[in-house]
XYZ file of N, CA, C and O in Angstrom:
536
model
N -53.942 -137.072 -190.317
C -53.828 -137.715 -189.036
C -55.214 -137.741 -188.391
O -55.914 -136.734 -188.375
N -55.595 -138.895 -187.847
C -56.933 -139.079 -187.295
C -57.068 -138.509 -185.888
O -56.113 -138.436 -185.138
N -58.292 -138.144 -185.573
C -58.686 -137.718 -184.231
C -57.856 -136.572 -183.663
O -57.519 -136.555 -182.488
N -57.551 -135.635 -184.493
C -56.830 -134.431 -184.041
C -57.857 -133.351 -183.746
O -57.971 -132.358 -184.463
N -58.613 -133.562 -182.672
C -59.717 -132.665 -182.332
C -59.550 -132.040 -180.953
O -60.500 -131.525 -180.393
N -58.353 -132.087 -180.412
C -58.096 -131.551 -179.081
C -57.351 -130.216 -179.162
O -56.692 -129.924 -180.165
N -57.456 -129.449 -178.091
C -56.704 -128.199 -177.945
C -55.829 -128.333 -176.710
O -56.272 -128.834 -175.677
N -54.585 -127.896 -176.823
C -53.658 -127.937 -175.696
C -53.031 -126.558 -175.511
O -53.069 -125.712 -176.413
N -52.455 -126.363 -174.348
C -51.640 -125.181 -174.095
C -50.248 -125.672 -173.718
O -50.099 -126.476 -172.797
N -49.248 -125.215 -174.455
C -47.852 -125.531 -174.170
C -47.306 -124.404 -173.303
O -47.478 -123.227 -173.634
N -46.660 -124.757 -172.209
C -46.051 -123.767 -171.320
C -44.539 -123.904 -171.375
O -43.996 -124.929 -170.950
N -43.874 -122.888 -171.939
C -42.413 -122.855 -171.993
C -41.883 -121.991 -170.864
O -42.351 -120.883 -170.641
N -40.886 -122.510 -170.163
C -40.316 -121.816 -169.012
C -39.099 -121.001 -169.432
O -38.255 -121.442 -170.178
N -39.061 -119.778 -168.898
C -37.905 -118.885 -169.037
C -37.606 -118.302 -167.669
O -38.518 -117.999 -166.901
N -36.337 -118.083 -167.388
C -35.949 -117.455 -166.137
C -35.914 -115.949 -166.349
O -35.263 -115.453 -167.262
N -36.651 -115.211 -165.498
C -36.685 -113.751 -165.568
C -35.648 -113.205 -164.583
O -35.821 -113.309 -163.365
N -34.571 -112.643 -165.125
C -33.480 -112.133 -164.279
C -33.936 -111.003 -163.362
O -33.480 -110.893 -162.234
N -34.839 -110.167 -163.841
C -35.294 -109.023 -163.042
C -36.022 -109.459 -161.774
O -35.784 -108.914 -160.699
N -36.894 -110.441 -161.899
C -37.666 -110.883 -160.731
C -37.016 -112.062 -160.013
O -37.354 -112.350 -158.871
N -36.121 -112.756 -160.704
C -35.504 -113.938 -160.120
C -36.433 -115.143 -160.100
O -36.204 -116.098 -159.364
N -37.491 -115.106 -160.908
C -38.484 -116.178 -160.938
C -38.609 -116.774 -162.338
O -38.280 -116.124 -163.335
N -39.133 -117.992 -162.396
C -39.482 -118.584 -163.678
C -40.778 -117.970 -164.169
O -41.712 -117.773 -163.393
N -40.834 -117.678 -165.452
C -42.045 -117.187 -166.104
C -42.417 -118.212 -167.169
O -41.559 -118.672 -167.920
N -43.682 -118.561 -167.223
C -44.173 -119.569 -168.173
C -44.956 -118.857 -169.274
O -45.904 -118.138 -169.003
N -44.554 -119.085 -170.515
C -45.215 -118.474 -171.660
C -46.129 -119.507 -172.317
O -45.656 -120.550 -172.776
N -47.437 -119.229 -172.362
C -48.372 -120.191 -172.951
C -48.494 -120.037 -174.468
O -48.404 -118.937 -175.006
N -48.684 -121.168 -175.129
C -49.004 -121.215 -176.554
C -50.156 -122.189 -176.726
O -50.032 -123.368 -176.379
N -51.287 -121.709 -177.234
C -52.454 -122.561 -177.463
C -52.325 -123.171 -178.855
O -52.090 -122.465 -179.835
N -52.480 -124.491 -178.920
C -52.392 -125.219 -180.189
C -53.667 -126.040 -180.355
O -54.000 -126.869 -179.495
N -54.366 -125.818 -181.459
C -55.606 -126.547 -181.751
C -55.367 -127.557 -182.859
O -54.537 -127.337 -183.746
N -56.113 -128.656 -182.811
C -56.027 -129.676 -183.837
C -54.964 -130.718 -183.540
O -54.234 -131.134 -184.433
N -54.886 -131.146 -182.275
C -53.890 -132.143 -181.881
C -54.580 -133.413 -181.403
O -55.780 -133.425 -181.118
N -53.809 -134.477 -181.276
C -54.288 -135.752 -180.760
C -53.706 -135.958 -179.370
O -52.501 -135.812 -179.168
N -54.555 -136.307 -178.391
C -54.141 -136.523 -177.004
C -54.561 -137.935 -176.625
O -55.749 -138.250 -176.598
N -53.589 -138.803 -176.348
C -53.894 -140.173 -175.930
C -53.261 -140.400 -174.570
O -52.050 -140.246 -174.399
N -54.106 -140.749 -173.611
C -53.656 -140.924 -172.231
C -53.970 -142.332 -171.762
O -55.017 -142.884 -172.099
N -53.054 -142.896 -170.990
C -53.301 -144.199 -170.389
C -52.626 -144.254 -169.026
O -51.721 -143.468 -168.746
N -53.077 -145.182 -168.190
C -52.472 -145.375 -166.882
C -51.798 -146.737 -166.874
O -52.436 -147.749 -167.146
N -50.500 -146.752 -166.602
C -49.751 -147.998 -166.467
C -49.635 -148.340 -164.996
O -49.416 -147.455 -164.162
N -49.766 -149.613 -164.667
C -49.649 -150.049 -163.282
C -48.662 -151.204 -163.192
O -48.444 -151.936 -164.157
N -48.081 -151.353 -162.006
C -47.162 -152.455 -161.739
C -47.266 -152.815 -160.267
O -47.466 -151.953 -159.411
N -47.095 -154.106 -159.985
C -47.080 -154.574 -158.611
C -45.623 -154.643 -158.172
O -44.795 -155.264 -158.836
N -45.318 -153.978 -157.066
C -43.965 -153.990 -156.517
C -44.011 -154.543 -155.095
O -45.094 -154.805 -154.563
N -42.850 -154.682 -154.477
C -42.799 -155.176 -153.091
C -43.530 -154.238 -152.136
O -44.062 -154.664 -151.118
N -43.565 -152.956 -152.476
C -44.225 -151.988 -151.591
C -45.691 -151.750 -151.947
O -46.355 -150.942 -151.328
N -46.191 -152.445 -152.950
C -47.603 -152.302 -153.293
C -47.818 -152.006 -154.762
O -46.912 -152.143 -155.591
N -49.006 -151.566 -155.076
C -49.387 -151.253 -156.449
C -48.938 -149.843 -156.788
O -49.215 -148.888 -156.065
N -48.230 -149.686 -157.900
C -47.769 -148.379 -158.372
C -48.459 -148.086 -159.699
O -48.629 -148.973 -160.534
N -48.860 -146.836 -159.881
C -49.465 -146.454 -161.151
C -48.907 -145.106 -161.596
O -48.469 -144.300 -160.774
N -48.904 -144.910 -162.905
C -48.415 -143.654 -163.471
C -49.196 -143.340 -164.731
O -49.514 -144.233 -165.524
N -49.503 -142.071 -164.887
C -50.191 -141.608 -166.097
C -49.149 -141.410 -167.197
O -48.093 -140.827 -166.968
N -49.438 -141.923 -168.362
C -48.570 -141.766 -169.528
C -49.406 -141.142 -170.636
O -50.573 -141.508 -170.812
N -48.832 -140.198 -171.337
C -49.589 -139.460 -172.336
C -48.745 -139.272 -173.591
O -47.561 -138.956 -173.505
N -49.369 -139.481 -174.744
C -48.727 -139.203 -176.019
C -49.577 -138.171 -176.745
O -50.772 -138.373 -176.951
N -48.951 -137.064 -177.113
C -49.636 -135.993 -177.834
C -48.987 -135.886 -179.207
O -47.756 -135.808 -179.314
N -49.804 -135.907 -180.235
C -49.298 -135.721 -181.593
C -49.801 -134.368 -182.102
O -51.000 -134.100 -182.073
N -48.848 -133.572 -182.549
C -49.154 -132.238 -183.049
C -48.841 -132.203 -184.535
O -47.665 -132.213 -184.926
N -49.856 -132.205 -185.405
C -49.602 -132.155 -186.837
C -48.831 -130.891 -187.230
O -48.960 -129.839 -186.581
N -48.037 -131.002 -188.266
C -47.241 -129.862 -188.731
C -48.132 -128.679 -189.094
O -47.701 -127.526 -188.991
N -49.375 -128.948 -189.502
C -50.273 -127.860 -189.899
C -51.283 -127.486 -188.809
O -52.284 -126.815 -189.078
N -51.026 -127.883 -187.565
C -51.918 -127.511 -186.451
C -51.929 -125.996 -186.277
O -50.965 -125.303 -186.614
N -53.032 -125.479 -185.724
C -53.176 -124.037 -185.497
C -52.420 -123.646 -184.236
O -52.805 -123.998 -183.131
N -51.325 -122.898 -184.407
C -50.489 -122.455 -183.285
C -50.679 -120.973 -182.984
O -49.855 -120.371 -182.300
N -51.732 -120.390 -183.494
C -51.987 -118.976 -183.242
C -50.945 -118.056 -183.860
O -50.703 -116.966 -183.354
N -50.305 -118.507 -184.923
C -49.310 -117.680 -185.608
C -47.887 -117.863 -185.097
O -46.942 -117.346 -185.676
N -47.718 -118.588 -184.009
C -46.368 -118.830 -183.496
C -45.711 -119.956 -184.302
O -46.393 -120.827 -184.835
N -44.389 -119.936 -184.349
C -43.695 -121.017 -185.037
C -42.745 -121.741 -184.084
O -42.252 -121.167 -183.114
N -42.530 -123.006 -184.379
C -41.692 -123.866 -183.548
C -40.223 -123.542 -183.772
O -39.782 -123.343 -184.896
N -39.464 -123.508 -182.661
C -38.004 -123.415 -182.726
C -37.427 -124.495 -181.825
O -38.060 -124.916 -180.847
N -36.232 -124.945 -182.142
C -35.556 -125.944 -181.317
C -35.310 -125.369 -179.925
O -35.174 -124.150 -179.748
N -35.225 -126.236 -178.951
C -35.011 -125.803 -177.561
C -33.758 -124.951 -177.429
O -33.736 -123.981 -176.673
N -32.722 -125.282 -178.182
C -31.469 -124.530 -178.106
C -31.609 -123.094 -178.613
O -30.860 -122.211 -178.210
N -32.584 -122.837 -179.476
C -32.790 -121.500 -180.025
C -33.864 -120.709 -179.287
O -33.989 -119.501 -179.481
N -34.622 -121.369 -178.414
C -35.756 -120.706 -177.774
C -35.325 -119.559 -176.865
O -35.985 -118.519 -176.824
N -34.240 -119.713 -176.145
C -33.800 -118.673 -175.198
C -33.517 -117.346 -175.891
O -33.709 -116.282 -175.303
N -33.088 -117.399 -177.139
C -32.773 -116.176 -177.884
C -33.910 -115.708 -178.786
O -33.743 -114.756 -179.540
N -35.060 -116.373 -178.715
C -36.174 -116.016 -179.596
C -37.191 -115.156 -178.852
O -37.142 -115.004 -177.635
N -38.132 -114.609 -179.609
C -39.218 -113.803 -179.051
C -40.355 -114.745 -178.645
O -40.967 -115.374 -179.515
N -40.678 -114.861 -177.342
C -41.723 -115.800 -176.925
C -43.115 -115.450 -177.441
O -44.002 -116.299 -177.414
N -43.307 -114.244 -177.916
C -44.595 -113.876 -178.505
C -44.741 -114.446 -179.917
O -45.847 -114.525 -180.441
N -43.608 -114.867 -180.509
C -43.625 -115.371 -181.883
C -43.261 -116.849 -181.996
O -43.461 -117.448 -183.047
N -42.699 -117.435 -180.921
C -42.176 -118.798 -181.002
C -42.625 -119.644 -179.810
O -43.059 -119.129 -178.788
N -42.480 -120.954 -179.977
C -42.659 -121.912 -178.891
C -41.700 -123.065 -179.147
O -41.154 -123.206 -180.235
N -41.474 -123.859 -178.116
C -40.653 -125.052 -178.261
C -41.320 -126.193 -177.529
O -42.307 -125.991 -176.807
N -40.804 -127.377 -177.701
C -41.303 -128.569 -177.021
C -40.077 -129.263 -176.443
O -39.337 -129.925 -177.164
N -39.830 -129.066 -175.165
C -38.622 -129.595 -174.553
C -38.928 -130.260 -173.212
O -39.897 -129.901 -172.544
N -38.091 -131.218 -172.846
C -38.271 -131.938 -171.588
C -38.341 -130.961 -170.424
O -37.547 -130.030 -170.330
N -39.334 -131.171 -169.570
C -39.532 -130.310 -168.407
C -40.605 -129.255 -168.595
O -41.128 -128.725 -167.609
N -40.926 -128.938 -169.843
C -42.015 -127.994 -170.072
C -43.348 -128.715 -169.856
O -43.409 -129.930 -169.765
N -44.418 -127.936 -169.761
C -45.732 -128.458 -169.363
C -46.724 -128.347 -170.523
O -46.730 -127.357 -171.254
N -47.570 -129.369 -170.639
C -48.715 -129.324 -171.550
C -49.973 -129.396 -170.705
O -50.076 -130.227 -169.800
N -50.920 -128.537 -171.001
C -52.224 -128.571 -170.353
C -53.283 -128.861 -171.390
O -53.255 -128.298 -172.482
N -54.196 -129.747 -171.060
C -55.288 -130.067 -171.979
C -56.306 -128.943 -171.919
O -56.803 -128.608 -170.848
N -56.588 -128.308 -173.055
C -57.514 -127.183 -173.115
C -56.776 -125.863 -173.219
O -55.569 -125.811 -173.454
N -57.527 -124.783 -173.054
C -56.973 -123.429 -173.158
C -56.744 -122.900 -171.744
O -57.676 -122.805 -170.955
N -55.480 -122.555 -171.450
C -55.111 -122.107 -170.102
C -54.122 -120.956 -170.178
O -53.063 -120.989 -169.563
N -54.429 -119.932 -170.920
C -53.489 -118.828 -171.135
C -53.242 -117.980 -169.888
O -52.260 -117.254 -169.832
N -54.089 -118.073 -168.879
C -53.947 -117.222 -167.696
C -52.842 -117.697 -166.764
O -52.390 -116.944 -165.917
N -52.393 -118.933 -166.917
C -51.361 -119.485 -166.032
C -49.978 -119.094 -166.556
O -49.554 -119.564 -167.606
N -49.266 -118.244 -165.820
C -47.944 -117.803 -166.281
C -46.880 -117.864 -165.191
O -45.728 -117.542 -165.446
N -47.249 -118.276 -163.975
C -46.286 -118.367 -162.876
C -46.148 -119.827 -162.450
O -47.020 -120.660 -162.733
N -45.082 -120.125 -161.740
C -44.886 -121.495 -161.242
C -46.027 -121.907 -160.322
O -46.488 -123.044 -160.366
N -46.509 -120.993 -159.479
C -47.635 -121.291 -158.585
C -48.891 -121.604 -159.397
O -49.642 -122.527 -159.069
N -49.120 -120.851 -160.449
C -50.276 -121.105 -161.303
C -50.174 -122.439 -162.022
O -51.156 -123.183 -162.123
N -48.984 -122.763 -162.499
C -48.774 -124.036 -163.200
C -49.043 -125.216 -162.264
O -49.618 -126.216 -162.666
N -48.644 -125.102 -161.013
C -48.903 -126.186 -160.047
C -50.397 -126.459 -159.912
O -50.804 -127.583 -159.647
N -51.237 -125.437 -160.071
C -52.690 -125.575 -159.932
C -53.400 -125.879 -161.244
O -54.627 -125.966 -161.268
N -52.651 -126.019 -162.306
C -53.232 -126.265 -163.627
C -53.915 -127.629 -163.667
O -53.297 -128.643 -163.349
N -55.195 -127.665 -164.039
C -55.872 -128.961 -164.142
C -55.439 -129.711 -165.402
O -55.111 -129.100 -166.418
N -55.422 -131.035 -165.326
C -55.164 -131.897 -166.483
C -53.865 -131.524 -167.198
O -53.851 -131.197 -168.382
N -52.758 -131.562 -166.452
C -51.467 -131.203 -167.026
C -50.535 -132.407 -167.034
O -50.700 -133.346 -166.253
N -49.562 -132.373 -167.937
C -48.515 -133.384 -168.017
C -47.192 -132.676 -168.273
O -47.161 -131.540 -168.761
N -46.101 -133.365 -167.943
C -44.763 -132.828 -168.157
C -44.135 -133.516 -169.354
O -44.191 -134.752 -169.479
N -43.529 -132.740 -170.245
C -42.883 -133.303 -171.422
C -41.649 -134.091 -171.000
O -40.798 -133.594 -170.260
N -41.564 -135.338 -171.484
C -40.397 -136.180 -171.247
C -39.509 -136.273 -172.482
O -38.297 -136.378 -172.374
N -40.134 -136.272 -173.664
C -39.365 -136.410 -174.891
C -40.146 -135.971 -176.105
O -41.367 -135.847 -176.078
N -39.405 -135.731 -177.184
C -39.990 -135.236 -178.435
C -39.384 -135.987 -179.602
O -38.164 -136.188 -179.661
N -40.236 -136.393 -180.535
C -39.789 -136.932 -181.813
C -40.344 -136.022 -182.895
O -41.550 -135.800 -182.964
N -39.457 -135.481 -183.719
C -39.855 -134.583 -184.795
C -40.034 -135.406 -186.072
O -39.058 -135.835 -186.692
N -41.283 -135.642 -186.430
C -41.612 -136.421 -187.626
C -42.089 -135.527 -188.770
O -42.870 -135.959 -189.605
N -41.618 -134.311 -188.828
C -42.076 -133.389 -189.875
C -41.420 -133.659 -191.226
O -41.852 -133.103 -192.229
N -40.415 -134.506 -191.284
C -39.754 -134.805 -192.554
C -40.337 -136.028 -193.248
O -39.887 -136.399 -194.326
N -41.330 -136.651 -192.645
C -41.967 -137.833 -193.227
C -42.773 -137.430 -194.463
O -43.248 -136.301 -194.562
N -42.949 -138.353 -195.424
C -43.712 -138.001 -196.628
C -45.190 -137.749 -196.360
O -45.819 -136.949 -197.037
N -45.761 -138.437 -195.351
C -47.175 -138.250 -195.003
C -47.302 -138.189 -193.490
O -46.509 -138.759 -192.754
N -48.330 -137.535 -193.023
C -48.598 -137.498 -191.592
C -47.529 -136.774 -190.794
O -47.189 -137.180 -189.692
N -47.012 -135.677 -191.319
C -45.952 -134.937 -190.630
C -46.473 -134.385 -189.303
O -47.528 -133.747 -189.271
N -45.700 -134.630 -188.229
C -46.159 -134.216 -186.903
C -45.008 -134.263 -185.901
O -43.946 -134.802 -186.168
N -45.274 -133.700 -184.730
C -44.426 -133.866 -183.557
C -45.090 -134.930 -182.687
O -46.307 -134.887 -182.474
N -44.306 -135.852 -182.163
C -44.800 -136.808 -181.183
C -44.185 -136.404 -179.849
O -42.963 -136.409 -179.692
N -45.040 -136.051 -178.888
C -44.587 -135.583 -177.594
C -44.999 -136.612 -176.549
O -46.186 -136.893 -176.388
N -44.012 -137.177 -175.852
C -44.279 -138.177 -174.816
C -44.207 -137.452 -173.470
O -43.266 -136.712 -173.192
N -45.236 -137.679 -172.660
C -45.370 -136.956 -171.395
C -45.764 -137.901 -170.263
O -46.211 -139.015 -170.491
N -45.601 -137.402 -169.058
C -46.061 -138.148 -167.881
C -46.631 -137.154 -166.879
O -46.380 -135.982 -166.936
């Protein structure tokens, strides 16, 4: 896969019963492709624009030893060993391991929210995850 020279941090949210707060677990992934564009439209109320981002994560990208699990299995997994890619989770461009609270995530520079995932790891060539974000 071409141009997989970016590093991202995936933030998976878990609810901490003890504190009653969301806790975000970061996973740094190196060797990904990040393509961003801005779509615009003219409406009755004026010009509207939105950032759209497609991130491709090759099956052999460096995940720091963590392995991918489906969103349905993530709640029962060890966050130190696993990560998931699910709607509502956050991707940050670059390394941002220090952000672990909702307040910190709000201040994260260059972030997008996952809208959808296509798992293309069963393809004969170019196996990857395609993550669509906004």
